[in-house]
Amino acid sequence: MKKYVLFDHDGVLVDTEFWYFKAGERALADIGFTQDRDQYIRDMTRGMATWAQARAAGIDEQTISRQREVRNAYYQEYLRTEAIEIDGVLETLAELSEYVRMAIITTAKRADFEVIHEKRQITQFMDFVLAREDYELAKPHPEPYLAGLKRLGASKEETLVVEDSLRGLNSAVAAGIECVIVHNDFTKTQDFSQASYRIDTLSELKGIILNEA
């Protein structure tokens, strides 16, 4: 049986992937640039940011830097005003806490994470959270998940990663940890062939953990 679960955050525990895209799309629209969603998703799988298309179109770094701040403000606005809960997450985490220790390994900035969890109860079930500022190299590099293992004092064999994106899956695979992919409409077209498991909802995770016994 697995003893530890490392959760991705956005798209797994809260439904934020779409709103992050929308914030960037809106910031780019402010300067007359139309972002292609399909290309954004392809860029995201390679660890590239919102601004890849803008750079390719010749938009200068000063403008991108300015619009990045605009995007961040839009994103926090969405986090405060949009419905980002995923049904069943709290109940599943409460149940899993009887069997495993859990932590969050996220590429979200600490400021955004704190906005999301101001009035939510998810973090009560977690040993710790590693946000983007807590490690040097982001997913798909293995560093975030290796840092999580070290912090838990866990072995790769004892641990399960839960992700919703190819970028996160690649990070887990590179770290040598089995990965469960949970369905997310925003990332569903990505290649998850290297995942150990694929599930539609987080509630299916208990069955995987108990069957590992």
Short mmCIF file of N, CA and C in Angstrom, two decimals, residues 49-165:
data_model
loop_
_atom_site.label_atom_id
_atom_site.label_comp_id
_atom_site.label_asym_id
_atom_site.label_seq_id
_atom_site.Cartn_x
_atom_site.Cartn_y
_atom_site.Cartn_z
N ALA A 49 5.52 29.12 -20.99
CA ALA A 49 4.56 29.96 -20.29
C ALA A 49 3.55 30.61 -21.25
N THR A 50 2.68 31.41 -20.65
CA THR A 50 1.65 32.15 -21.38
C THR A 50 2.23 32.95 -22.53
N TRP A 51 3.48 33.38 -22.41
CA TRP A 51 4.02 34.40 -23.30
C TRP A 51 4.74 33.85 -24.52
N ALA A 52 4.75 32.52 -24.70
CA ALA A 52 5.48 31.92 -25.82
C ALA A 52 4.98 32.44 -27.16
N GLN A 53 3.68 32.49 -27.34
CA GLN A 53 3.13 32.94 -28.61
C GLN A 53 3.43 34.42 -28.85
N ALA A 54 3.35 35.20 -27.78
CA ALA A 54 3.62 36.64 -27.91
C ALA A 54 5.07 36.88 -28.32
N ARG A 55 5.99 36.14 -27.70
CA ARG A 55 7.41 36.28 -28.07
C ARG A 55 7.63 35.88 -29.53
N ALA A 56 7.00 34.78 -29.92
CA ALA A 56 7.16 34.31 -31.30
C ALA A 56 6.63 35.34 -32.30
N ALA A 57 5.66 36.13 -31.86
CA ALA A 57 5.08 37.17 -32.73
C ALA A 57 5.87 38.47 -32.68
N GLY A 58 6.93 38.50 -31.87
CA GLY A 58 7.80 39.67 -31.84
C GLY A 58 7.47 40.70 -30.78
N ILE A 59 6.59 40.37 -29.84
CA ILE A 59 6.29 41.32 -28.77
C ILE A 59 7.48 41.40 -27.83
N ASP A 60 7.89 42.62 -27.48
CA ASP A 60 9.13 42.81 -26.74
C ASP A 60 8.98 42.45 -25.26
N GLU A 61 10.14 42.22 -24.61
CA GLU A 61 10.15 41.75 -23.23
C GLU A 61 9.61 42.78 -22.25
N GLN A 62 9.81 44.06 -22.54
CA GLN A 62 9.28 45.09 -21.64
C GLN A 62 7.76 45.04 -21.61
N THR A 63 7.16 44.87 -22.78
CA THR A 63 5.70 44.76 -22.86
C THR A 63 5.22 43.50 -22.17
N ILE A 64 5.91 42.39 -22.39
CA ILE A 64 5.53 41.13 -21.75
C ILE A 64 5.62 41.26 -20.24
N SER A 65 6.68 41.88 -19.74
CA SER A 65 6.84 42.06 -18.30
C SER A 65 5.69 42.87 -17.72
N ARG A 66 5.29 43.92 -18.44
CA ARG A 66 4.17 44.75 -17.97
C ARG A 66 2.87 43.96 -17.97
N GLN A 67 2.63 43.20 -19.05
CA GLN A 67 1.38 42.45 -19.15
C GLN A 67 1.35 41.25 -18.21
N ARG A 68 2.52 40.78 -17.82
CA ARG A 68 2.55 39.70 -16.83
C ARG A 68 1.92 40.16 -15.52
N GLU A 69 2.22 41.38 -15.12
CA GLU A 69 1.61 41.93 -13.90
C GLU A 69 0.10 42.10 -14.06
N VAL A 70 -0.30 42.49 -15.26
CA VAL A 70 -1.73 42.62 -15.56
C VAL A 70 -2.40 41.25 -15.47
N ARG A 71 -1.74 40.24 -16.08
CA ARG A 71 -2.27 38.87 -16.02
C ARG A 71 -2.43 38.40 -14.59
N ASN A 72 -1.42 38.67 -13.77
CA ASN A 72 -1.49 38.24 -12.38
C ASN A 72 -2.67 38.86 -11.65
N ALA A 73 -2.94 40.12 -11.93
CA ALA A 73 -4.08 40.80 -11.30
C ALA A 73 -5.40 40.20 -11.78
N TYR A 74 -5.50 39.95 -13.09
CA TYR A 74 -6.71 39.32 -13.62
C TYR A 74 -6.93 37.95 -12.99
N TYR A 75 -5.84 37.18 -12.86
CA TYR A 75 -5.96 35.82 -12.32
C TYR A 75 -6.46 35.86 -10.88
N GLN A 76 -5.91 36.76 -10.08
CA GLN A 76 -6.38 36.85 -8.69
C GLN A 76 -7.84 37.29 -8.63
N GLU A 77 -8.24 38.13 -9.57
CA GLU A 77 -9.65 38.52 -9.65
C GLU A 77 -10.52 37.29 -9.89
N TYR A 78 -10.13 36.45 -10.84
CA TYR A 78 -10.89 35.24 -11.13
C TYR A 78 -10.90 34.29 -9.93
N LEU A 79 -9.76 34.16 -9.26
CA LEU A 79 -9.69 33.26 -8.11
C LEU A 79 -10.66 33.68 -7.01
N ARG A 80 -10.88 34.98 -6.90
CA ARG A 80 -11.77 35.49 -5.85
C ARG A 80 -13.25 35.45 -6.25
N THR A 81 -13.53 35.41 -7.55
CA THR A 81 -14.91 35.59 -8.00
C THR A 81 -15.52 34.38 -8.70
N GLU A 82 -14.70 33.48 -9.22
CA GLU A 82 -15.24 32.36 -9.98
C GLU A 82 -15.36 31.11 -9.11
N ALA A 83 -16.25 30.22 -9.51
CA ALA A 83 -16.44 28.95 -8.79
C ALA A 83 -15.35 27.98 -9.22
N ILE A 84 -14.40 27.70 -8.34
CA ILE A 84 -13.27 26.84 -8.70
C ILE A 84 -13.22 25.55 -7.88
N GLU A 85 -14.26 25.31 -7.08
CA GLU A 85 -14.29 24.07 -6.31
C GLU A 85 -14.50 22.87 -7.24
N ILE A 86 -13.95 21.74 -6.85
CA ILE A 86 -14.19 20.47 -7.54
C ILE A 86 -14.97 19.59 -6.58
N ASP A 87 -16.12 19.13 -7.01
CA ASP A 87 -16.99 18.33 -6.14
C ASP A 87 -16.26 17.10 -5.61
N GLY A 88 -16.42 16.85 -4.34
CA GLY A 88 -15.92 15.63 -3.72
C GLY A 88 -14.49 15.68 -3.24
N VAL A 89 -13.77 16.78 -3.50
CA VAL A 89 -12.36 16.84 -3.12
C VAL A 89 -12.18 16.76 -1.61
N LEU A 90 -12.90 17.58 -0.88
CA LEU A 90 -12.73 17.59 0.58
C LEU A 90 -13.08 16.25 1.20
N GLU A 91 -14.16 15.65 0.74
CA GLU A 91 -14.58 14.36 1.28
C GLU A 91 -13.52 13.29 1.00
N THR A 92 -12.96 13.33 -0.20
CA THR A 92 -11.93 12.35 -0.58
C THR A 92 -10.67 12.53 0.25
N LEU A 93 -10.25 13.78 0.44
CA LEU A 93 -9.05 14.03 1.23
C LEU A 93 -9.24 13.60 2.68
N ALA A 94 -10.41 13.86 3.22
CA ALA A 94 -10.70 13.45 4.60
C ALA A 94 -10.59 11.94 4.74
N GLU A 95 -11.12 11.22 3.76
CA GLU A 95 -11.07 9.76 3.80
C GLU A 95 -9.64 9.24 3.62
N LEU A 96 -8.91 9.82 2.67
CA LEU A 96 -7.55 9.38 2.41
C LEU A 96 -6.62 9.64 3.59
N SER A 97 -6.92 10.68 4.36
CA SER A 97 -6.06 11.04 5.49
C SER A 97 -5.98 9.93 6.53
N GLU A 98 -6.90 8.99 6.49
CA GLU A 98 -6.87 7.86 7.42
C GLU A 98 -5.84 6.81 6.99
N TYR A 99 -5.38 6.88 5.74
CA TYR A 99 -4.51 5.84 5.20
C TYR A 99 -3.12 6.34 4.80
N VAL A 100 -3.02 7.61 4.38
CA VAL A 100 -1.76 8.12 3.82
C VAL A 100 -1.46 9.52 4.33
N ARG A 101 -0.18 9.89 4.24
CA ARG A 101 0.21 11.28 4.45
C ARG A 101 0.23 11.98 3.10
N MET A 102 -0.13 13.26 3.09
CA MET A 102 -0.32 13.96 1.82
C MET A 102 0.36 15.32 1.83
N ALA A 103 0.75 15.77 0.65
CA ALA A 103 1.32 17.10 0.48
C ALA A 103 0.95 17.61 -0.91
N ILE A 104 1.10 18.91 -1.09
CA ILE A 104 0.82 19.55 -2.39
C ILE A 104 2.14 20.04 -2.99
N ILE A 105 2.35 19.70 -4.26
CA ILE A 105 3.53 20.17 -5.01
C ILE A 105 3.00 20.94 -6.21
N THR A 106 3.06 22.24 -6.16
CA THR A 106 2.40 23.06 -7.16
C THR A 106 3.34 24.05 -7.83
N THR A 107 3.05 24.36 -9.08
CA THR A 107 3.77 25.42 -9.79
C THR A 107 3.10 26.77 -9.57
N ALA A 108 2.02 26.78 -8.79
CA ALA A 108 1.36 28.05 -8.47
C ALA A 108 2.27 28.92 -7.62
N LYS A 109 2.19 30.23 -7.84
CA LYS A 109 2.89 31.16 -6.97
C LYS A 109 2.24 31.14 -5.58
N ARG A 110 3.06 31.37 -4.56
CA ARG A 110 2.55 31.34 -3.19
C ARG A 110 1.40 32.33 -3.00
N ALA A 111 1.51 33.51 -3.61
CA ALA A 111 0.46 34.53 -3.45
C ALA A 111 -0.87 34.04 -4.00
N ASP A 112 -0.84 33.40 -5.17
CA ASP A 112 -2.08 32.87 -5.76
C ASP A 112 -2.63 31.73 -4.91
N PHE A 113 -1.75 30.87 -4.44
CA PHE A 113 -2.17 29.75 -3.61
C PHE A 113 -2.89 30.25 -2.35
N GLU A 114 -2.34 31.28 -1.76
CA GLU A 114 -2.94 31.80 -0.52
C GLU A 114 -4.31 32.44 -0.78
N VAL A 115 -4.46 33.10 -1.93
CA VAL A 115 -5.78 33.64 -2.29
C VAL A 115 -6.80 32.51 -2.40
N ILE A 116 -6.40 31.44 -3.09
CA ILE A 116 -7.30 30.31 -3.29
C ILE A 116 -7.75 29.71 -1.97
N HIS A 117 -6.84 29.64 -1.00
CA HIS A 117 -7.12 28.89 0.23
C HIS A 117 -7.47 29.76 1.42
N GLU A 118 -7.75 31.03 1.18
CA GLU A 118 -8.17 31.92 2.26
C GLU A 118 -9.39 31.38 3.00
N LYS A 119 -10.32 30.81 2.23
CA LYS A 119 -11.58 30.37 2.84
C LYS A 119 -11.89 28.91 2.51
N ARG A 120 -10.85 28.15 2.16
CA ARG A 120 -11.05 26.73 1.84
C ARG A 120 -10.33 25.87 2.86
N GLN A 121 -10.71 24.59 2.91
CA GLN A 121 -10.24 23.70 3.97
C GLN A 121 -9.26 22.62 3.48
N ILE A 122 -8.85 22.70 2.23
CA ILE A 122 -8.03 21.64 1.65
C ILE A 122 -6.71 21.44 2.38
N THR A 123 -6.05 22.53 2.76
CA THR A 123 -4.69 22.41 3.31
C THR A 123 -4.66 21.75 4.69
N GLN A 124 -5.79 21.64 5.36
CA GLN A 124 -5.80 21.00 6.68
C GLN A 124 -5.38 19.54 6.60
N PHE A 125 -5.51 18.95 5.42
CA PHE A 125 -5.19 17.53 5.25
C PHE A 125 -3.75 17.31 4.78
N MET A 126 -3.02 18.39 4.56
CA MET A 126 -1.68 18.30 3.98
C MET A 126 -0.58 18.48 5.02
N ASP A 127 0.49 17.70 4.90
CA ASP A 127 1.67 17.89 5.75
C ASP A 127 2.35 19.20 5.44
N PHE A 128 2.40 19.57 4.15
CA PHE A 128 3.05 20.81 3.73
C PHE A 128 2.65 21.10 2.29
N VAL A 129 3.01 22.30 1.84
CA VAL A 129 2.80 22.74 0.46
C VAL A 129 4.12 23.28 -0.08
N LEU A 130 4.53 22.80 -1.25
CA LEU A 130 5.66 23.40 -1.96
C LEU A 130 5.10 24.19 -3.13
N ALA A 131 5.25 25.51 -3.09
CA ALA A 131 4.81 26.39 -4.17
C ALA A 131 6.00 26.71 -5.07
N ARG A 132 5.75 27.51 -6.11
CA ARG A 132 6.79 27.74 -7.12
C ARG A 132 8.06 28.34 -6.54
N GLU A 133 7.94 29.12 -5.49
CA GLU A 133 9.11 29.76 -4.90
C GLU A 133 9.98 28.79 -4.08
N ASP A 134 9.49 27.57 -3.87
CA ASP A 134 10.16 26.65 -2.96
C ASP A 134 11.15 25.70 -3.64
N TYR A 135 11.31 25.82 -4.94
CA TYR A 135 12.28 25.00 -5.67
C TYR A 135 12.76 25.78 -6.89
N GLU A 136 13.88 25.36 -7.45
CA GLU A 136 14.49 26.13 -8.53
C GLU A 136 13.91 25.81 -9.90
N LEU A 137 13.80 24.55 -10.23
CA LEU A 137 13.38 24.13 -11.57
C LEU A 137 11.95 23.60 -11.54
N ALA A 138 11.10 24.15 -12.40
CA ALA A 138 9.68 23.79 -12.40
C ALA A 138 9.42 22.51 -13.19
N LYS A 139 8.24 21.94 -13.00
CA LYS A 139 7.79 20.83 -13.83
C LYS A 139 7.86 21.28 -15.31
N PRO A 140 8.31 20.41 -16.21
CA PRO A 140 8.43 18.95 -16.14
C PRO A 140 9.74 18.43 -15.55
N HIS A 141 10.59 19.28 -15.02
CA HIS A 141 11.79 18.81 -14.33
C HIS A 141 11.37 18.03 -13.09
N PRO A 142 12.13 17.00 -12.70
CA PRO A 142 11.74 16.20 -11.53
C PRO A 142 11.95 16.88 -10.19
N GLU A 143 12.66 18.01 -10.15
CA GLU A 143 13.01 18.61 -8.87
C GLU A 143 11.83 18.82 -7.92
N PRO A 144 10.68 19.34 -8.38
CA PRO A 144 9.59 19.57 -7.43
C PRO A 144 9.17 18.31 -6.68
N TYR A 145 9.03 17.20 -7.40
CA TYR A 145 8.60 15.97 -6.74
C TYR A 145 9.72 15.33 -5.92
N LEU A 146 10.95 15.45 -6.37
CA LEU A 146 12.06 14.96 -5.56
C LEU A 146 12.17 15.75 -4.25
N ALA A 147 11.90 17.05 -4.32
CA ALA A 147 11.89 17.87 -3.10
C ALA A 147 10.78 17.42 -2.16
N GLY A 148 9.63 17.06 -2.74
CA GLY A 148 8.53 16.56 -1.93
C GLY A 148 8.87 15.27 -1.22
N LEU A 149 9.51 14.34 -1.95
CA LEU A 149 9.94 13.08 -1.34
C LEU A 149 10.88 13.34 -0.17
N LYS A 150 11.85 14.22 -0.39
CA LYS A 150 12.84 14.52 0.65
C LYS A 150 12.17 15.10 1.89
N ARG A 151 11.25 16.02 1.67
CA ARG A 151 10.55 16.66 2.79
C ARG A 151 9.74 15.64 3.60
N LEU A 152 9.12 14.69 2.90
CA LEU A 152 8.33 13.66 3.57
C LEU A 152 9.20 12.57 4.20
N GLY A 153 10.43 12.44 3.72
CA GLY A 153 11.25 11.31 4.13
C GLY A 153 10.73 10.01 3.55
N ALA A 154 10.19 10.10 2.33
CA ALA A 154 9.52 8.97 1.68
C ALA A 154 10.37 8.39 0.56
N SER A 155 10.16 7.11 0.28
CA SER A 155 10.80 6.49 -0.88
C SER A 155 9.88 6.65 -2.10
N LYS A 156 10.45 6.52 -3.28
CA LYS A 156 9.66 6.60 -4.52
C LYS A 156 8.61 5.49 -4.56
N GLU A 157 9.00 4.31 -4.08
CA GLU A 157 8.11 3.15 -4.15
C GLU A 157 6.88 3.31 -3.24
N GLU A 158 7.03 4.08 -2.19
CA GLU A 158 5.93 4.26 -1.22
C GLU A 158 4.97 5.38 -1.62
N THR A 159 5.28 6.07 -2.71
CA THR A 159 4.62 7.35 -3.01
C THR A 159 3.85 7.29 -4.32
N LEU A 160 2.77 8.05 -4.36
CA LEU A 160 1.95 8.21 -5.55
C LEU A 160 1.79 9.69 -5.84
N VAL A 161 1.93 10.07 -7.09
CA VAL A 161 1.68 11.45 -7.53
C VAL A 161 0.32 11.51 -8.20
N VAL A 162 -0.42 12.58 -7.97
CA VAL A 162 -1.70 12.81 -8.65
C VAL A 162 -1.59 14.08 -9.47
N GLU A 163 -1.80 13.96 -10.77
CA GLU A 163 -1.61 15.06 -11.72
C GLU A 163 -2.77 15.14 -12.70
N ASP A 164 -2.80 16.23 -13.45
CA ASP A 164 -3.81 16.37 -14.50
C ASP A 164 -3.20 16.80 -15.83
N SER A 165 -1.88 17.00 -15.88
CA SER A 165 -1.25 17.52 -17.09
C SER A 165 -0.04 16.68 -17.49
#
